[in-house]
Tab-separated table of C-alpha atoms in Angstrom:
chain	number	residue	atom	x	y	z
A	1	UNK	CA	0.040	0.096	-0.091
A	2	UNK	CA	1.353	3.604	-0.992
A	3	UNK	CA	1.686	5.906	2.439
A	4	UNK	CA	2.652	9.636	2.691
A	5	UNK	CA	3.871	10.444	5.874
A	6	UNK	CA	3.998	14.192	7.151
A	7	UNK	CA	5.232	13.994	10.470
A	8	UNK	CA	5.296	17.716	11.590
A	9	UNK	CA	1.623	18.596	12.271
A	10	UNK	CA	2.321	22.352	12.807
A	11	UNK	CA	5.266	24.525	12.001
A	12	UNK	CA	6.381	28.278	12.844
A	13	UNK	CA	8.599	30.181	10.827
A	14	UNK	CA	10.058	33.991	11.130
A	15	UNK	CA	9.145	35.921	7.905
A	16	UNK	CA	12.017	35.944	5.547
A	17	UNK	CA	13.437	32.996	7.017
A	18	UNK	CA	13.413	29.613	4.820
A	19	UNK	CA	11.545	26.589	6.428
A	20	UNK	CA	11.713	22.763	5.333
A	21	UNK	CA	8.586	20.547	5.643
A	22	UNK	CA	9.298	17.057	5.980
A	23	UNK	CA	7.609	14.374	3.539
A	24	UNK	CA	8.508	10.699	3.363
A	25	UNK	CA	6.568	8.214	1.211
A	26	UNK	CA	6.356	4.372	0.583
A	27	UNK	CA	6.098	2.904	-2.339
A	28	UNK	CA	7.179	-0.366	-4.742
A	29	UNK	CA	6.475	1.521	-7.628
A	30	UNK	CA	9.104	2.281	-10.069
A	31	UNK	CA	7.653	5.111	-11.662
A	32	UNK	CA	5.454	8.037	-9.454
A	33	UNK	CA	4.945	11.703	-9.017
A	34	UNK	CA	5.432	13.477	-5.833
A	35	UNK	CA	3.905	16.806	-5.349
A	36	UNK	CA	3.127	19.653	-2.866
A	37	UNK	CA	0.072	21.608	-2.805
A	38	UNK	CA	-0.926	24.540	-0.269
A	39	UNK	CA	-4.462	24.767	1.161
A	40	UNK	CA	-5.025	28.346	2.759
A	41	UNK	CA	-7.776	29.146	5.118
A	42	UNK	CA	-10.128	29.479	2.131
A	43	UNK	CA	-9.848	25.962	1.151
A	44	UNK	CA	-8.736	25.971	-2.400
A	45	UNK	CA	-5.969	23.474	-2.873
A	46	UNK	CA	-2.938	25.034	-4.770
A	47	UNK	CA	-0.450	23.242	-6.836
A	48	UNK	CA	3.140	24.322	-5.969
A	49	UNK	CA	5.677	21.826	-7.321
A	50	UNK	CA	6.510	18.627	-8.854
A	51	UNK	CA	9.092	15.978	-8.617
A	52	UNK	CA	9.153	12.687	-11.067
A	53	UNK	CA	10.536	9.809	-9.477
A	54	UNK	CA	13.262	9.837	-12.445
A	55	UNK	CA	13.980	13.416	-12.245
A	56	UNK	CA	17.613	13.571	-10.890
A	57	UNK	CA	17.419	17.219	-10.472
A	58	UNK	CA	15.604	18.703	-7.218
A	59	UNK	CA	12.549	20.538	-8.783
A	60	UNK	CA	12.418	24.391	-7.984
A	61	UNK	CA	9.364	26.544	-8.754
A	62	UNK	CA	10.388	30.287	-7.565
A	63	UNK	CA	10.605	30.436	-3.681
A	64	UNK	CA	9.490	26.646	-3.691
A	65	UNK	CA	12.213	23.807	-4.002
A	66	UNK	CA	11.660	19.967	-3.334
A	67	UNK	CA	14.733	18.406	-1.599
A	68	UNK	CA	14.328	14.898	-3.289
A	69	UNK	CA	16.248	11.766	-1.943
A	70	UNK	CA	14.880	8.794	-3.850
A	71	UNK	CA	17.014	6.242	-1.695
A	72	UNK	CA	15.560	7.609	1.471
A	73	UNK	CA	12.217	8.174	0.058
A	74	UNK	CA	11.859	11.711	1.167
A	75	UNK	CA	10.314	14.942	-0.712
A	76	UNK	CA	10.771	17.709	1.489
A	77	UNK	CA	9.397	21.179	0.459
A	78	UNK	CA	11.667	23.988	0.876
A	79	UNK	CA	10.350	27.402	1.135
A	80	UNK	CA	12.627	30.353	1.106
A	81	UNK	CA	12.354	33.727	2.190
A	82	UNK	CA	9.110	32.940	4.073
A	83	UNK	CA	5.864	35.665	3.440
A	84	UNK	CA	3.025	36.244	5.655
A	85	UNK	CA	0.914	34.673	2.610
A	86	UNK	CA	2.664	31.419	3.104
A	87	UNK	CA	0.802	30.819	6.098
A	88	UNK	CA	-1.184	27.868	5.105
A	89	UNK	CA	-2.151	23.831	5.307
A	90	UNK	CA	0.896	21.944	3.234
A	91	UNK	CA	0.357	18.649	1.658
A	92	UNK	CA	2.552	16.046	0.236
A	93	UNK	CA	1.025	13.807	-2.496
A	94	UNK	CA	2.320	10.941	-4.499
A	95	UNK	CA	0.850	9.964	-7.981
A	96	UNK	CA	1.015	6.166	-9.096
A	97	UNK	CA	1.637	5.205	-12.462
A	98	UNK	CA	-0.343	3.014	-14.618
A	99	UNK	CA	-2.737	1.910	-12.016
A	100	UNK	CA	-5.743	4.397	-12.542
A	101	UNK	CA	-3.389	7.394	-11.569
A	102	UNK	CA	-4.371	7.265	-7.876
A	103	UNK	CA	-2.980	10.337	-5.673
A	104	UNK	CA	-2.274	9.765	-2.052
A	105	UNK	CA	-1.927	12.695	0.147
A	106	UNK	CA	-0.287	12.959	3.575
A	107	UNK	CA	-1.859	14.331	6.784
A	108	UNK	CA	-0.667	17.822	5.979
A	109	UNK	CA	1.773	20.748	7.887
A	110	UNK	CA	0.208	23.808	9.154
A	111	UNK	CA	2.615	26.559	8.710
A	112	UNK	CA	2.202	29.792	10.523
A	113	UNK	CA	4.813	32.641	9.072
A	114	UNK	CA	5.481	34.914	12.093
A	115	UNK	CA	6.046	38.789	11.302
B	1	UNK	CA	-7.436	26.745	-20.358
B	2	UNK	CA	-9.161	24.444	-18.099
B	3	UNK	CA	-11.542	24.964	-15.585
B	4	UNK	CA	-13.421	22.994	-12.930
B	5	UNK	CA	-16.783	23.903	-11.501
B	6	UNK	CA	-18.301	22.437	-8.332
B	7	UNK	CA	-21.448	23.350	-6.491
B	8	UNK	CA	-23.177	24.239	-4.511
B	9	UNK	CA	-20.162	25.797	-2.457
B	10	UNK	CA	-21.804	25.010	1.042
B	11	UNK	CA	-24.653	22.880	2.085
B	12	UNK	CA	-26.569	22.135	5.392
B	13	UNK	CA	-28.472	18.876	5.080
B	14	UNK	CA	-30.361	16.713	7.700
B	15	UNK	CA	-29.207	13.734	8.859
B	16	UNK	CA	-31.494	10.542	6.528
B	17	UNK	CA	-31.772	13.257	3.890
B	18	UNK	CA	-30.020	12.683	0.356
B	19	UNK	CA	-26.898	14.279	-1.295
B	20	UNK	CA	-26.246	15.172	-4.656
B	21	UNK	CA	-22.869	17.197	-5.579
B	22	UNK	CA	-21.598	18.082	-8.775
B	23	UNK	CA	-18.588	18.547	-10.663
B	24	UNK	CA	-17.978	19.352	-13.981
B	25	UNK	CA	-14.756	20.019	-15.860
B	26	UNK	CA	-14.055	22.293	-18.900
B	27	UNK	CA	-10.959	22.691	-21.682
B	28	UNK	CA	-10.197	19.207	-21.670
B	29	UNK	CA	-11.147	15.681	-22.362
B	30	UNK	CA	-11.050	12.231	-21.267
B	31	UNK	CA	-9.541	13.395	-17.660
B	32	UNK	CA	-9.425	11.393	-14.610
B	33	UNK	CA	-12.055	12.740	-12.234
B	34	UNK	CA	-11.920	12.404	-8.291
B	35	UNK	CA	-13.777	13.188	-5.203
B	36	UNK	CA	-11.984	13.431	-2.021
B	37	UNK	CA	-13.302	14.441	1.795
B	38	UNK	CA	-11.310	16.589	4.364
B	39	UNK	CA	-12.597	16.712	7.894
B	40	UNK	CA	-11.814	19.793	9.473
B	41	UNK	CA	-8.293	20.154	10.196
B	42	UNK	CA	-7.426	16.716	8.653
B	43	UNK	CA	-6.055	15.595	5.403
B	44	UNK	CA	-7.515	14.316	2.111
B	45	UNK	CA	-9.306	11.050	1.974
B	46	UNK	CA	-9.851	10.165	-1.640
B	47	UNK	CA	-13.275	8.625	-1.922
B	48	UNK	CA	-13.751	7.974	-5.708
B	49	UNK	CA	-11.814	8.275	-8.580
B	50	UNK	CA	-12.880	7.855	-12.438
B	51	UNK	CA	-10.809	6.992	-15.508
B	52	UNK	CA	-13.680	7.194	-18.020
B	53	UNK	CA	-17.727	7.537	-18.429
B	54	UNK	CA	-19.332	4.685	-16.377
B	55	UNK	CA	-16.067	3.676	-14.798
B	56	UNK	CA	-15.980	4.132	-11.018
B	57	UNK	CA	-13.598	2.919	-8.461
B	58	UNK	CA	-14.527	3.414	-4.911
B	59	UNK	CA	-11.436	3.530	-2.246
B	60	UNK	CA	-13.448	3.781	0.847
B	61	UNK	CA	-16.677	1.622	1.550
B	62	UNK	CA	-19.437	4.166	2.957
B	63	UNK	CA	-22.613	5.430	2.288
B	64	UNK	CA	-21.625	7.466	-0.513
B	65	UNK	CA	-21.513	6.573	-4.505
B	66	UNK	CA	-20.350	8.255	-7.386
B	67	UNK	CA	-21.378	8.395	-10.971
B	68	UNK	CA	-19.899	9.845	-14.212
B	69	UNK	CA	-22.666	10.292	-16.867
B	70	UNK	CA	-20.325	12.426	-19.193
B	71	UNK	CA	-16.750	12.606	-19.890
B	72	UNK	CA	-16.179	16.027	-17.775
B	73	UNK	CA	-19.082	15.487	-15.356
B	74	UNK	CA	-18.663	13.882	-11.829
B	75	UNK	CA	-21.694	13.341	-9.372
B	76	UNK	CA	-21.333	12.017	-5.766
B	77	UNK	CA	-24.504	10.873	-4.109
B	78	UNK	CA	-25.719	9.986	-0.819
B	79	UNK	CA	-29.372	8.138	-0.402
B	80	UNK	CA	-29.370	8.892	3.403
B	81	UNK	CA	-26.997	11.463	4.841
B	82	UNK	CA	-25.211	10.456	8.132
B	83	UNK	CA	-23.410	12.806	10.784
B	84	UNK	CA	-20.041	11.706	9.777
B	85	UNK	CA	-20.408	12.756	6.310
B	86	UNK	CA	-20.088	16.355	7.487
B	87	UNK	CA	-16.702	17.687	5.465
B	88	UNK	CA	-15.580	19.386	2.972
B	89	UNK	CA	-15.754	17.711	-0.348
B	90	UNK	CA	-13.118	18.294	-3.106
B	91	UNK	CA	-13.263	17.607	-6.822
B	92	UNK	CA	-10.494	17.202	-8.923
B	93	UNK	CA	-9.521	16.434	-12.461
B	94	UNK	CA	-5.966	15.176	-14.004
B	95	UNK	CA	-4.673	14.255	-17.037
B	96	UNK	CA	-4.810	10.263	-17.437
B	97	UNK	CA	-2.294	7.657	-17.915
B	98	UNK	CA	0.948	9.744	-16.554
B	99	UNK	CA	2.389	10.443	-12.955
B	100	UNK	CA	3.678	13.735	-14.377
B	101	UNK	CA	0.934	16.043	-13.903
B	102	UNK	CA	-0.650	17.167	-11.228
B	103	UNK	CA	-4.665	17.372	-9.801
B	104	UNK	CA	-6.560	20.342	-10.473
B	105	UNK	CA	-8.959	20.975	-7.652
B	106	UNK	CA	-12.469	22.368	-7.709
B	107	UNK	CA	-13.584	25.489	-4.803
B	108	UNK	CA	-14.931	22.717	-3.039
B	109	UNK	CA	-18.108	22.124	-1.027
B	110	UNK	CA	-18.637	22.497	2.583
B	111	UNK	CA	-21.216	20.094	3.801
B	112	UNK	CA	-22.727	20.424	7.378
B	113	UNK	CA	-25.223	17.355	8.358
B	114	UNK	CA	-27.314	18.391	11.122
């Protein structure tokens, strides 16, 4: 069974500092995708960043980067230069290949940026 | 561009009443479609997904059902709601047959069963 683990239920970061949100996953699949989503209090799910299992380079999207360590099965999200608007829930997700393309989500990390 | 619609945005229903939530996608064809439920302060629970018209896979046994009568329409239903059905329901779509693409989510429906 596929499992996504986010061990940090809540995190605090000072504005303008960097923060790392942890995510580990468990799968026997060879091909899969890893994603991070942001969910502000409004409830919408906003896609942030994607990492493919065969990608050798860590993904980056603006202030977001994904620290992908395949052997350790971890896909941590790094947010640089935190802003007040980054306060939200963050979910790590994995998508399986070739099996209905199911997505599996972690339980989320609540990030609070302190001014 | 693709857009995903969900309605209603909020819903208050008594226990034992029926439910119908609708989701439609525009600007794409043959999408995978998904229904999730999110309890307050919790993660997303995948309820159903569909890879084509009439093809529904259920992830969690419950008193909910889903249907896909058209390529870009996904409906979540219940004949009799339970208190435990309260939550935030999200519809999503994705490109099929590859893990390289993300899901796109609708705005969600907040359901309160009283």
